[in-house]
Tab-separated table of C-alpha atoms in Angstrom:
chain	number	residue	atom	x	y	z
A	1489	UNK	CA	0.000	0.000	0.000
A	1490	UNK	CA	3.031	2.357	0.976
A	1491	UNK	CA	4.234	1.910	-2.745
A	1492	UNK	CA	0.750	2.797	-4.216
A	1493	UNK	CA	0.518	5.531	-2.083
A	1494	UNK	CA	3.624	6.864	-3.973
A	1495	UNK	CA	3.168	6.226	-7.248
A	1496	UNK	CA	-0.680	7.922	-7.033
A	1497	UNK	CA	1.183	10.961	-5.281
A	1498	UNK	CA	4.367	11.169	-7.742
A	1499	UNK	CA	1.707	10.880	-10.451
A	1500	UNK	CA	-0.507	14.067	-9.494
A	1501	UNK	CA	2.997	15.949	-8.897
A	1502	UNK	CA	3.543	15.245	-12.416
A	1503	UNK	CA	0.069	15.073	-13.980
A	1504	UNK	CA	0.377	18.567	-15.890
A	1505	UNK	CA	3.956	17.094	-17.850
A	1506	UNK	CA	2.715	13.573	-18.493
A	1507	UNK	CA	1.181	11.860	-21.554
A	1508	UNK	CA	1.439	8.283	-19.996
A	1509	UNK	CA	2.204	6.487	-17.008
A	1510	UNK	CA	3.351	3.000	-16.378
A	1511	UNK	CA	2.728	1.864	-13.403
A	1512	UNK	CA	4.699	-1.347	-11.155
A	1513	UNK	CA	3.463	-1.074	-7.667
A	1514	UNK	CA	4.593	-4.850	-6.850
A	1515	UNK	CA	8.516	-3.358	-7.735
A	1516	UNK	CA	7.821	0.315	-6.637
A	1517	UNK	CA	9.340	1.468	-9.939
A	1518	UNK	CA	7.142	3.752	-11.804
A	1519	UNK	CA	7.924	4.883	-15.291
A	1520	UNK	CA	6.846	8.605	-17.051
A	1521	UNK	CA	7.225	9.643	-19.966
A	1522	UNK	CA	6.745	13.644	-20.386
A	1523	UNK	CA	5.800	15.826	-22.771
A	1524	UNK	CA	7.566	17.173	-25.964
A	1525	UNK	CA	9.088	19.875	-24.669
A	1526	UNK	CA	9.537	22.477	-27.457
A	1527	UNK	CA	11.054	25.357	-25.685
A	1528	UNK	CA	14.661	24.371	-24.806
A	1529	UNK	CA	17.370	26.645	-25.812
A	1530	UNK	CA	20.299	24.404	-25.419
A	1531	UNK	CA	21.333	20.904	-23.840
A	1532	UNK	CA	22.107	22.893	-20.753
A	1533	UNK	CA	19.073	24.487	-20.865
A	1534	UNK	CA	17.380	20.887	-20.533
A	1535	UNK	CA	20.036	20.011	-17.623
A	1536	UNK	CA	19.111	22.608	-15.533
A	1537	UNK	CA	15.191	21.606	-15.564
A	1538	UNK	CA	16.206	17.964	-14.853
A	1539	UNK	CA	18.468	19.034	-12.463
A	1540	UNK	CA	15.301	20.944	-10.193
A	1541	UNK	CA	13.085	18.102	-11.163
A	1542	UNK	CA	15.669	15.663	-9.397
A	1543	UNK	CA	16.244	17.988	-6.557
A	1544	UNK	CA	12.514	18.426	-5.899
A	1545	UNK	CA	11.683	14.615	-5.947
A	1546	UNK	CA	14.804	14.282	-3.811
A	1547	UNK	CA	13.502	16.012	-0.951
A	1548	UNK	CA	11.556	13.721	2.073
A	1549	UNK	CA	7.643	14.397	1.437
A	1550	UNK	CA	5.057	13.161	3.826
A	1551	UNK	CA	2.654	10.981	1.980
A	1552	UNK	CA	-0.216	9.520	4.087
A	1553	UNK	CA	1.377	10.765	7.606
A	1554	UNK	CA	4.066	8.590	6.294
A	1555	UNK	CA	8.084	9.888	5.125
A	1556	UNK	CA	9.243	8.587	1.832
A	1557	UNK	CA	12.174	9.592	-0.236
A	1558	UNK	CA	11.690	9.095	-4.030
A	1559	UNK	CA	14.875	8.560	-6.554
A	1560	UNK	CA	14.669	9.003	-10.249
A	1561	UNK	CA	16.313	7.911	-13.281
A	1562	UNK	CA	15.847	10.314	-16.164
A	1563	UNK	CA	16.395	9.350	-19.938
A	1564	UNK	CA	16.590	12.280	-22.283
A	1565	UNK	CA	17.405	12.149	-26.233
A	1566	UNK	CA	17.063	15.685	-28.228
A	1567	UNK	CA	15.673	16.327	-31.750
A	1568	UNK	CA	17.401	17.152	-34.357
A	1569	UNK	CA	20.422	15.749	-32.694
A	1570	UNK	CA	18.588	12.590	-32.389
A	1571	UNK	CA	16.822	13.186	-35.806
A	1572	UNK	CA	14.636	9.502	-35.668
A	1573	UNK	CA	11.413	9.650	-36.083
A	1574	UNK	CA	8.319	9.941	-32.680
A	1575	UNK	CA	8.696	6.056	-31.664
A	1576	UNK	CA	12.331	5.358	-32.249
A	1577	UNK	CA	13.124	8.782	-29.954
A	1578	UNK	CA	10.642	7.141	-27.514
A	1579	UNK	CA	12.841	4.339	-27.764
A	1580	UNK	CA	16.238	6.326	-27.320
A	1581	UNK	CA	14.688	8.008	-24.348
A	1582	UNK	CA	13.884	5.209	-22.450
A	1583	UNK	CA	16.825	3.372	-23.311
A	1584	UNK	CA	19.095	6.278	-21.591
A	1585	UNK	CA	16.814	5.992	-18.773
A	1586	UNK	CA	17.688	2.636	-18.389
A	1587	UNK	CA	21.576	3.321	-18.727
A	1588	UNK	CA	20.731	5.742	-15.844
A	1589	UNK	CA	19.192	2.904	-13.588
A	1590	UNK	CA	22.169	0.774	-14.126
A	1591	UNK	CA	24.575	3.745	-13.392
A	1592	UNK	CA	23.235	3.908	-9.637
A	1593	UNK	CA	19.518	5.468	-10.212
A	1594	UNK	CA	18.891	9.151	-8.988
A	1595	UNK	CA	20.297	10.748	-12.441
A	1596	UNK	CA	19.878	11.673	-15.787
A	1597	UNK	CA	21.681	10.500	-18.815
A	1598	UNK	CA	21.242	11.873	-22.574
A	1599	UNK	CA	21.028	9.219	-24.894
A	1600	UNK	CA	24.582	9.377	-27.062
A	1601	UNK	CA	23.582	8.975	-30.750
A	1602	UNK	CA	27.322	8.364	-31.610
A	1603	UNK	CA	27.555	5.498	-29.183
A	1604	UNK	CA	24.835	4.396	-30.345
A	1605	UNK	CA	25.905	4.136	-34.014
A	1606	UNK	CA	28.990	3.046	-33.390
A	1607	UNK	CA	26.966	-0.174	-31.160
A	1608	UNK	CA	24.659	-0.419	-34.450
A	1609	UNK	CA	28.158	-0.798	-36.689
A	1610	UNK	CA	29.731	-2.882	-33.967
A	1611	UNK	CA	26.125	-5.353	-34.621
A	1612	UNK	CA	26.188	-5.253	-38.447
A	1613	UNK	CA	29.890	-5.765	-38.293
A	1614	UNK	CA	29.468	-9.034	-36.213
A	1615	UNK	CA	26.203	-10.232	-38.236
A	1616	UNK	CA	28.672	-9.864	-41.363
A	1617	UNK	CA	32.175	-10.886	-40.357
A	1618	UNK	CA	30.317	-14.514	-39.479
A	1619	UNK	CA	28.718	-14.574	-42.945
A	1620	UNK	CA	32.102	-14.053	-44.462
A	1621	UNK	CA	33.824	-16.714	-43.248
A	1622	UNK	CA	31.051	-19.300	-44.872
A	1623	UNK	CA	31.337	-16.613	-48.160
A	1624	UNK	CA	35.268	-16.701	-48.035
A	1625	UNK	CA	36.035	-13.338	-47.878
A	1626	UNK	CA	38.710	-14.046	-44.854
A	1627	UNK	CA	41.863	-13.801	-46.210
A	1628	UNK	CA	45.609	-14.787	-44.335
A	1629	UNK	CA	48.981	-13.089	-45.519
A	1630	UNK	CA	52.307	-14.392	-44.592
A	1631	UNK	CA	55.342	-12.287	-43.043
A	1632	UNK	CA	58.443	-14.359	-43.098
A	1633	UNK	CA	60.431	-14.738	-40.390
A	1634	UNK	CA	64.592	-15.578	-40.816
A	1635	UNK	CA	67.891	-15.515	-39.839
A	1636	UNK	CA	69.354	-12.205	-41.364
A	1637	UNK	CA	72.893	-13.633	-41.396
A	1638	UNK	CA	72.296	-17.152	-42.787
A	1639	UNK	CA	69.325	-15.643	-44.954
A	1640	UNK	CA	67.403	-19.169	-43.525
A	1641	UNK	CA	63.943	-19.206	-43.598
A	1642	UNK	CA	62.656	-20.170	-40.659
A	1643	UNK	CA	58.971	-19.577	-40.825
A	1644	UNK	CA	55.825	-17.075	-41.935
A	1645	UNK	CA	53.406	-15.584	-39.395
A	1646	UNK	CA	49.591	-15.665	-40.534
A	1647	UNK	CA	47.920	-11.931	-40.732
A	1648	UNK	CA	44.097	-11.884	-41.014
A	1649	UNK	CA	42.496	-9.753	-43.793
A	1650	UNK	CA	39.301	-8.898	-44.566
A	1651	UNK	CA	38.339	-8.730	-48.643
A	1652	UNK	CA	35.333	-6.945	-47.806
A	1653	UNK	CA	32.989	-6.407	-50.741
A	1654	UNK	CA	31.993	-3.168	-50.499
A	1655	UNK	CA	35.432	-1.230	-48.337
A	1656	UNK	CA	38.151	-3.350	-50.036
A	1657	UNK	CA	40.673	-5.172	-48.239
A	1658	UNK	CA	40.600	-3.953	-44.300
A	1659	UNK	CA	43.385	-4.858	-41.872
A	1660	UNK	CA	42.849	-6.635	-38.666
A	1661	UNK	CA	42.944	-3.319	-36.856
A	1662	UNK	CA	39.821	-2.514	-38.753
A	1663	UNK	CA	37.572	-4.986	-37.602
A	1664	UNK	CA	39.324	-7.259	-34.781
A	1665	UNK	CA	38.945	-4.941	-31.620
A	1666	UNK	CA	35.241	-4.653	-33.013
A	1667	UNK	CA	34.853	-8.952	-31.982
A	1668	UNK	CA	36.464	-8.910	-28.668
A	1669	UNK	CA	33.894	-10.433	-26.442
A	1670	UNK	CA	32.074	-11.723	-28.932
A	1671	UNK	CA	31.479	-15.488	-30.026
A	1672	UNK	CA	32.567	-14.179	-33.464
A	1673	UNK	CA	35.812	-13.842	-32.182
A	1674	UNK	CA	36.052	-17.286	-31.417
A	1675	UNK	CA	34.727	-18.128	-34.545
A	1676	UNK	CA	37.705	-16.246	-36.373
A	1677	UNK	CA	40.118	-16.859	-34.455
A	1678	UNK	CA	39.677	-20.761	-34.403
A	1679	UNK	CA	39.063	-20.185	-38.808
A	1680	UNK	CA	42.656	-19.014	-38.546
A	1681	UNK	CA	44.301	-21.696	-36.774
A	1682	UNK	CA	42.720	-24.060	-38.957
A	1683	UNK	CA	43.521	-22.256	-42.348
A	1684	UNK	CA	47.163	-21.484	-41.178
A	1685	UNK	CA	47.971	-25.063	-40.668
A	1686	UNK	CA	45.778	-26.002	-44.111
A	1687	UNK	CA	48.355	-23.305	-45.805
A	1688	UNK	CA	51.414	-25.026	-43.909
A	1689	UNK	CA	50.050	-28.219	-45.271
A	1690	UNK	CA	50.147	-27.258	-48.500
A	1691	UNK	CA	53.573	-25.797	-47.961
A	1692	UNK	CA	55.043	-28.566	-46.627
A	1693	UNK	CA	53.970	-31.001	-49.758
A	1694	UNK	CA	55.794	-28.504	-52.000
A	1695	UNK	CA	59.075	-28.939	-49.925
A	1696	UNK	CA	59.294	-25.523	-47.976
A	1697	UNK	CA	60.531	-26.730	-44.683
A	1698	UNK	CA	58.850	-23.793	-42.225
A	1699	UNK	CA	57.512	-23.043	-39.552
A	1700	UNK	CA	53.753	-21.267	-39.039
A	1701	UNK	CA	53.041	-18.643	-36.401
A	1702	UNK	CA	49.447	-17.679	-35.862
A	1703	UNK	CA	48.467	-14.878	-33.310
A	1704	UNK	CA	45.708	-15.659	-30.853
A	1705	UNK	CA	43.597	-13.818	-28.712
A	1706	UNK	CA	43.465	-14.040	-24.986
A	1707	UNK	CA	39.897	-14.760	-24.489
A	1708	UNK	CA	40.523	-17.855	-27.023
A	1709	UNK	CA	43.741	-18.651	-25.076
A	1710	UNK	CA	41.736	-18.572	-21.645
A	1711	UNK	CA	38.317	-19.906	-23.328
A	1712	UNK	CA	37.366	-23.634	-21.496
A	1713	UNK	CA	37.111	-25.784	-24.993
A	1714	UNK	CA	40.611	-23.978	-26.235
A	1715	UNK	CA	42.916	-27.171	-25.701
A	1716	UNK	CA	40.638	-29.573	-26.897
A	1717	UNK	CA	39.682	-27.930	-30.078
A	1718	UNK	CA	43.349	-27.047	-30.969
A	1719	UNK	CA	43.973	-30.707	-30.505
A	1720	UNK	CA	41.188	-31.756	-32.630
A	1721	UNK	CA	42.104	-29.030	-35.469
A	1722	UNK	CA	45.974	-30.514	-35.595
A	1723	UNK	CA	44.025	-33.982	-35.836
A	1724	UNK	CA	42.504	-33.083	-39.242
A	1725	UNK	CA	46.250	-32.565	-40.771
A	1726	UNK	CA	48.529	-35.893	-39.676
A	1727	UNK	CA	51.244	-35.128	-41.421
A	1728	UNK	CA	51.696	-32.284	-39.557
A	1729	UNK	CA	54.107	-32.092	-36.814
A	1730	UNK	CA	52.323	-30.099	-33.720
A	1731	UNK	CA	55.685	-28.543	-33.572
A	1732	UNK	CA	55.671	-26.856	-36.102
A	1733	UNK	CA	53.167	-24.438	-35.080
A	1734	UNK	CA	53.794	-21.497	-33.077
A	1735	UNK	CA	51.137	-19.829	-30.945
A	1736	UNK	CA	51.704	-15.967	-30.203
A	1737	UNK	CA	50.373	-14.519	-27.467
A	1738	UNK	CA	50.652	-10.887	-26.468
A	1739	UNK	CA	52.697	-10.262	-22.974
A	1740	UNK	CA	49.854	-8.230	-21.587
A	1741	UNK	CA	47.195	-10.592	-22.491
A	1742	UNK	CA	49.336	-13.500	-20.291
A	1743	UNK	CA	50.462	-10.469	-17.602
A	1744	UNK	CA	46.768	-10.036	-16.988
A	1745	UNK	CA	46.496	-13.710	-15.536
A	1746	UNK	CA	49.975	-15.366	-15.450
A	1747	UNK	CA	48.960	-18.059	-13.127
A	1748	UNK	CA	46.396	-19.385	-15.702
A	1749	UNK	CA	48.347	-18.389	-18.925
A	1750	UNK	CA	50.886	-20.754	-18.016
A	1751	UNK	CA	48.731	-23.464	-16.830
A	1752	UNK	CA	47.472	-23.276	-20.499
A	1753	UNK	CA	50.645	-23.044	-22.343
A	1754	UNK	CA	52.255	-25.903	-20.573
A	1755	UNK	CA	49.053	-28.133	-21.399
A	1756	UNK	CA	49.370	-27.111	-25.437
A	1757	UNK	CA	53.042	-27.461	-25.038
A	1758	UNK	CA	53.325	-31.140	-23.686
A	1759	UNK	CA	50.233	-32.668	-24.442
A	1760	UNK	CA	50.003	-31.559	-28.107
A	1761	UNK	CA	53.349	-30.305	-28.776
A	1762	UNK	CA	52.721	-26.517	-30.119
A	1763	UNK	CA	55.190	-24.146	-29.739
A	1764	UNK	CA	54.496	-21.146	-28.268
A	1765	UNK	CA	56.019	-17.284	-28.746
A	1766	UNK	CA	55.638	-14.257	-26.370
A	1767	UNK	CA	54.871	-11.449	-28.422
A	1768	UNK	CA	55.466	-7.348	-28.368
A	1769	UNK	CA	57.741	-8.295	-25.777
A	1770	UNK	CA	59.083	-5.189	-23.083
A	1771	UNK	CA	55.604	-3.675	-23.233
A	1772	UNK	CA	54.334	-5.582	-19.940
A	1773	UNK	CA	54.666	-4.213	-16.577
A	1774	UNK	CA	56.269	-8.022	-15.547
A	1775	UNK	CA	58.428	-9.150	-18.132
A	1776	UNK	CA	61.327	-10.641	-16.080
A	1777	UNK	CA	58.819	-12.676	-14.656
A	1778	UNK	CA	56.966	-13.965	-17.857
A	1779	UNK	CA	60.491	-15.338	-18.788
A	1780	UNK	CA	60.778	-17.198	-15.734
A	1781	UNK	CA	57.591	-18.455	-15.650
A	1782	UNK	CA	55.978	-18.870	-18.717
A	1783	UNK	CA	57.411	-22.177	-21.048
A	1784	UNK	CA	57.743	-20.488	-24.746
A	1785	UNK	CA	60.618	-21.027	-26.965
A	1786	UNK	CA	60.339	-17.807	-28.788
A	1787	UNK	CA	60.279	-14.229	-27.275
A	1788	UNK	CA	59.213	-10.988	-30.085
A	1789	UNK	CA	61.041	-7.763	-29.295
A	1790	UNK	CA	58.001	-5.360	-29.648
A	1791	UNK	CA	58.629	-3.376	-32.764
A	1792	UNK	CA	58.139	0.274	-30.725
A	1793	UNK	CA	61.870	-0.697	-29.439
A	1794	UNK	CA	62.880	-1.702	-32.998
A	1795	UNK	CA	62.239	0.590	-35.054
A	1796	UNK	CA	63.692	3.307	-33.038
A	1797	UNK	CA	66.327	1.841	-31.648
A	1798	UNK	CA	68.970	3.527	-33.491
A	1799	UNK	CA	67.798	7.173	-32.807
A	1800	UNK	CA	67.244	6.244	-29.227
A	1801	UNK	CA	69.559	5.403	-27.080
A	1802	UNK	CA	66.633	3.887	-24.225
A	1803	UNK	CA	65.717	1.821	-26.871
A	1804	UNK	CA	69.019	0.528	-27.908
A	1805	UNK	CA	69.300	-0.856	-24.666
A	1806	UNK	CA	66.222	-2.443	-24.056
A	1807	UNK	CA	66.737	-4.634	-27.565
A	1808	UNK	CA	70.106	-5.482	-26.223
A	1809	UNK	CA	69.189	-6.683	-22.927
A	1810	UNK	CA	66.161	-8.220	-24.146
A	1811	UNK	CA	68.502	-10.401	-26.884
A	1812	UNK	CA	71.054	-10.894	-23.762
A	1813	UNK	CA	68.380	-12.386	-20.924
A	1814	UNK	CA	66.353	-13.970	-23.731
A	1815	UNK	CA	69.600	-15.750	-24.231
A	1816	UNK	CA	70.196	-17.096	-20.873
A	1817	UNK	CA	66.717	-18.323	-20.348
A	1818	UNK	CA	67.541	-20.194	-23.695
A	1819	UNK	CA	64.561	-17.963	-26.079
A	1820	UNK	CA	65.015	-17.731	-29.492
A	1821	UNK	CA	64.786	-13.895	-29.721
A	1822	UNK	CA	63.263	-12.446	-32.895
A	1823	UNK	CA	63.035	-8.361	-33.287
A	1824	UNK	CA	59.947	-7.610	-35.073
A	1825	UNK	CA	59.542	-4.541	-37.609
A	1826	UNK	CA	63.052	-4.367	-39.205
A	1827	UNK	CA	62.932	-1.492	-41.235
A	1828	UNK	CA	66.260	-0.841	-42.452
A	1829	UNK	CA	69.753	-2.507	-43.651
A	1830	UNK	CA	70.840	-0.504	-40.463
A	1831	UNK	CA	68.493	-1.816	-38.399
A	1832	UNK	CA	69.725	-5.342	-39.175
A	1833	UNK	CA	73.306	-5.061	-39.046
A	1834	UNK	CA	72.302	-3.142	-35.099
A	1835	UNK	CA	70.844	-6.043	-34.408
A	1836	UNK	CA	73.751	-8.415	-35.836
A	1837	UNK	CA	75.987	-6.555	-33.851
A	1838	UNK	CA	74.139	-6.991	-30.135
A	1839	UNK	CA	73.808	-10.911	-30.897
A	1840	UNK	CA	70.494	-11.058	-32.746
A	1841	UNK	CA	69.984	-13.364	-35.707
A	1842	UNK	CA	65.906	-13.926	-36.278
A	1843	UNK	CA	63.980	-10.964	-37.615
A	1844	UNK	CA	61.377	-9.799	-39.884
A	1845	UNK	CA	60.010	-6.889	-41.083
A	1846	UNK	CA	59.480	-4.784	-44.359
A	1847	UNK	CA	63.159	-4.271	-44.864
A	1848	UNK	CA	62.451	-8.526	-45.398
A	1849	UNK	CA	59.094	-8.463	-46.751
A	1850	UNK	CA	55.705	-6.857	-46.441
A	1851	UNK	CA	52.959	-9.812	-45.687
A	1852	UNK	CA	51.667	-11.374	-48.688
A	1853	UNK	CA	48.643	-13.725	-49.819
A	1854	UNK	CA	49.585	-17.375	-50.096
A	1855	UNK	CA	50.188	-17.867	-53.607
A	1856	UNK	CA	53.219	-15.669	-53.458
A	1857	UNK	CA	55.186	-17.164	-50.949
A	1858	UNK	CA	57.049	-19.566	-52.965
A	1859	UNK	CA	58.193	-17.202	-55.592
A	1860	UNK	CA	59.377	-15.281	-53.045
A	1861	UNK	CA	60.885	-18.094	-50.903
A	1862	UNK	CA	63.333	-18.766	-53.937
A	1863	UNK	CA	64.571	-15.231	-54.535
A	1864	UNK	CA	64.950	-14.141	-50.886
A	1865	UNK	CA	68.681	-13.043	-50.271
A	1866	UNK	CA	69.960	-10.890	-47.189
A	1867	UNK	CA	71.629	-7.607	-47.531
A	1868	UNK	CA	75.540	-8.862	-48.162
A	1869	UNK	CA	76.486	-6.549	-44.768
A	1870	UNK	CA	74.151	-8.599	-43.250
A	1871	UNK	CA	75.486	-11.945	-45.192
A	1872	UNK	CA	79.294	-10.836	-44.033
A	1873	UNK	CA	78.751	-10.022	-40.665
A	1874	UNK	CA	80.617	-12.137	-38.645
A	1875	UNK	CA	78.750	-12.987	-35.305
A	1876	UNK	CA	81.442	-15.417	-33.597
A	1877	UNK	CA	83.458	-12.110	-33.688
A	1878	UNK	CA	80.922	-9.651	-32.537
């Protein structure tokens, strides 16, 4: 009765602003929706009316001899800024009023139209990016990966693209941090895996003797099913050594739970075999520790420290003692985004052999791999450097 009681006198406060009423006496929530207001000047304009509305309601009233103290949530959405037509602003309104409720109640919130149409992308993206796996439109380019000095070729790392029909090839940067969260990203990242080592397959048959590294995601890493779908996607390619595939993970994706990232990686590593490379390593808060603690064979000097390594002297020392500890935990230690014939011999000269970059090769689609497998030759400083020496 003490909730009715309310409602009936929050509803005659209101009765000269109101068009409808909905009203939940069970919850004590009462919803109003007010009238078109046609007279504000500006968005502040509308804030400072809230504002009084709140601070009236906010104040104790007697209501049948009895105190009460009334909160309210207020969802607001202006025309033409919102320029949708009478229902859909309706609809804006009330959804701000529920973003208001789930913020803590007893304030106001303006629906944001560009939220909202980047949410409305963010849906059409993932109703899409699902249909073009089953249409084909995924596509994976290679970076190789090698030993500057010996000009070996010691493997290619899978890049998703997207051949999108209507915006032309996108890079992962374009569309990836749109999935995150989603069961699309599993559904891409898992595609990847499984088209990397189809590709390697393929490779293999022809005689390139390489390696494939494929980046994954941390919620994939950390999902439940991860371990035994990775060993039932190896399954489907026998002659496949597990080894042969390197997983990449990013060092602030495993620094966010190292307990559980390693719990993971040791399971892949010795129950199926797969490799495993930290990547855009120095950029973690830990990294000392993530050598210690997590079992990869492969650590990636983040390419930040790379690239300007020989303009900054910070830098030059953080690639150095990365190649130096890397060493003595027994890492292989490749420096990602080689740029230059001076960036290699740099690295040369602080003990570094495994690179790649576009001073090496931009990524490319499949089908131009071999050509360029059987061309490749390192820059003849690099060829002549003499390591043993260095």
């Amino acid at each position: 009765m003490r909730a009715h009681s309310q409602i009936m006198w929050v509803e005659r406060y209101f009765h000269s602003h109101l068009i409808w009423v909905c009203r939940c006496a069970d919850c004590g929530f009462m919803c109003f929706r007010l009238r078109v207001v046609t007279n504000i000047h500006s968005k502040l304009h509308c804030e400072n009316i809230l504002s009084r509305i709140h601070k009236s309601l906010a104040q104790p009233y007697s209501i049948n001899s009895e105190q009460a103290i009334i909160a309210a949530s207020s969802g607001i959405t202006i025309y033409p800024v919102d320029s949708a037509d009478n229902e859909t602003l309706l609809r804006h309104a009330d959804h701000a009023m529920y973003q208001a409720k789930q913020s803590g109640r007893n304030r106001y919130l303006f629906f944001d139209t560009d939220q909202d149409q980047q949410l409305q992308s963010r849906r059409e993206l993932l109703d899409s990016i699902e249909d073009a796996v089953t249409r084909h439109e995924l596509r994976l380019y290679y970076q190789p990966q090698v030993n500057i000095n010996t000009g070996a070729i010691v493997g290619m790392e899978a890049l998703i693209r997207w051949q999108h029909p209507e915006r032309g090839l996108l890079q992962p940067m374009e569309f990836l941090p749109l999935l995150e969260g989603s069961e699309q990203e599993y559904i891409v990242g898992s595609w990847v895996i499984e088209e990397a080592l189809q590709q390697l397959h393929q490779w293999r048959n022809e005689g390139l003797d390489i390696n494939m590294g494929v980046n994954i995601s941390p919620r994939l890493l950390h999902r439940n099913t991860f371990i035994n779908q990775l060993g039932q996607t190896l399954a489907k390619f026998p002659d496949i050594q597990s080894r042969w595939l390197e997983l990449e993970i990013l060092e602030s994706s495993a620094m966010d739970n190292l307990q559980a990232a390693k719990n993971i990686v040791w399971l892949c590593s010795n129950a199926l075999g797969v490799q495993f490379a930290l990547d855009d390593f120095g950029t973690g808060y830990s990294s000392l520790s993530h050598l210690r603690h997590l079992p990869v064979s492969s650590i990636k000097i983040d390419q930040s420290f790379v690239r300007d390594m020989l303009e900054d002297p910070h830098d030059f020392s953080i690639v150095e003692g990365v190649i130096g500890i890397s060493k003595a935990f027994g890492h292989r230690v490749v420096a990602e985004g080689l740029e230059t014939e001076a960036h290699g011999l740099a690295f040369l000269a602080m003990g570094g052999t495994y690179a790649q970059g576009y001073c090496i090769a931009r990524p490319m689609p499949a089908d131009e791999v071999p050509p360029w497998c059987k061309t490749w030759q390192p820059f003849d400083s690099w060829k002549k450097f003499d390591i043993k020496n260095s």
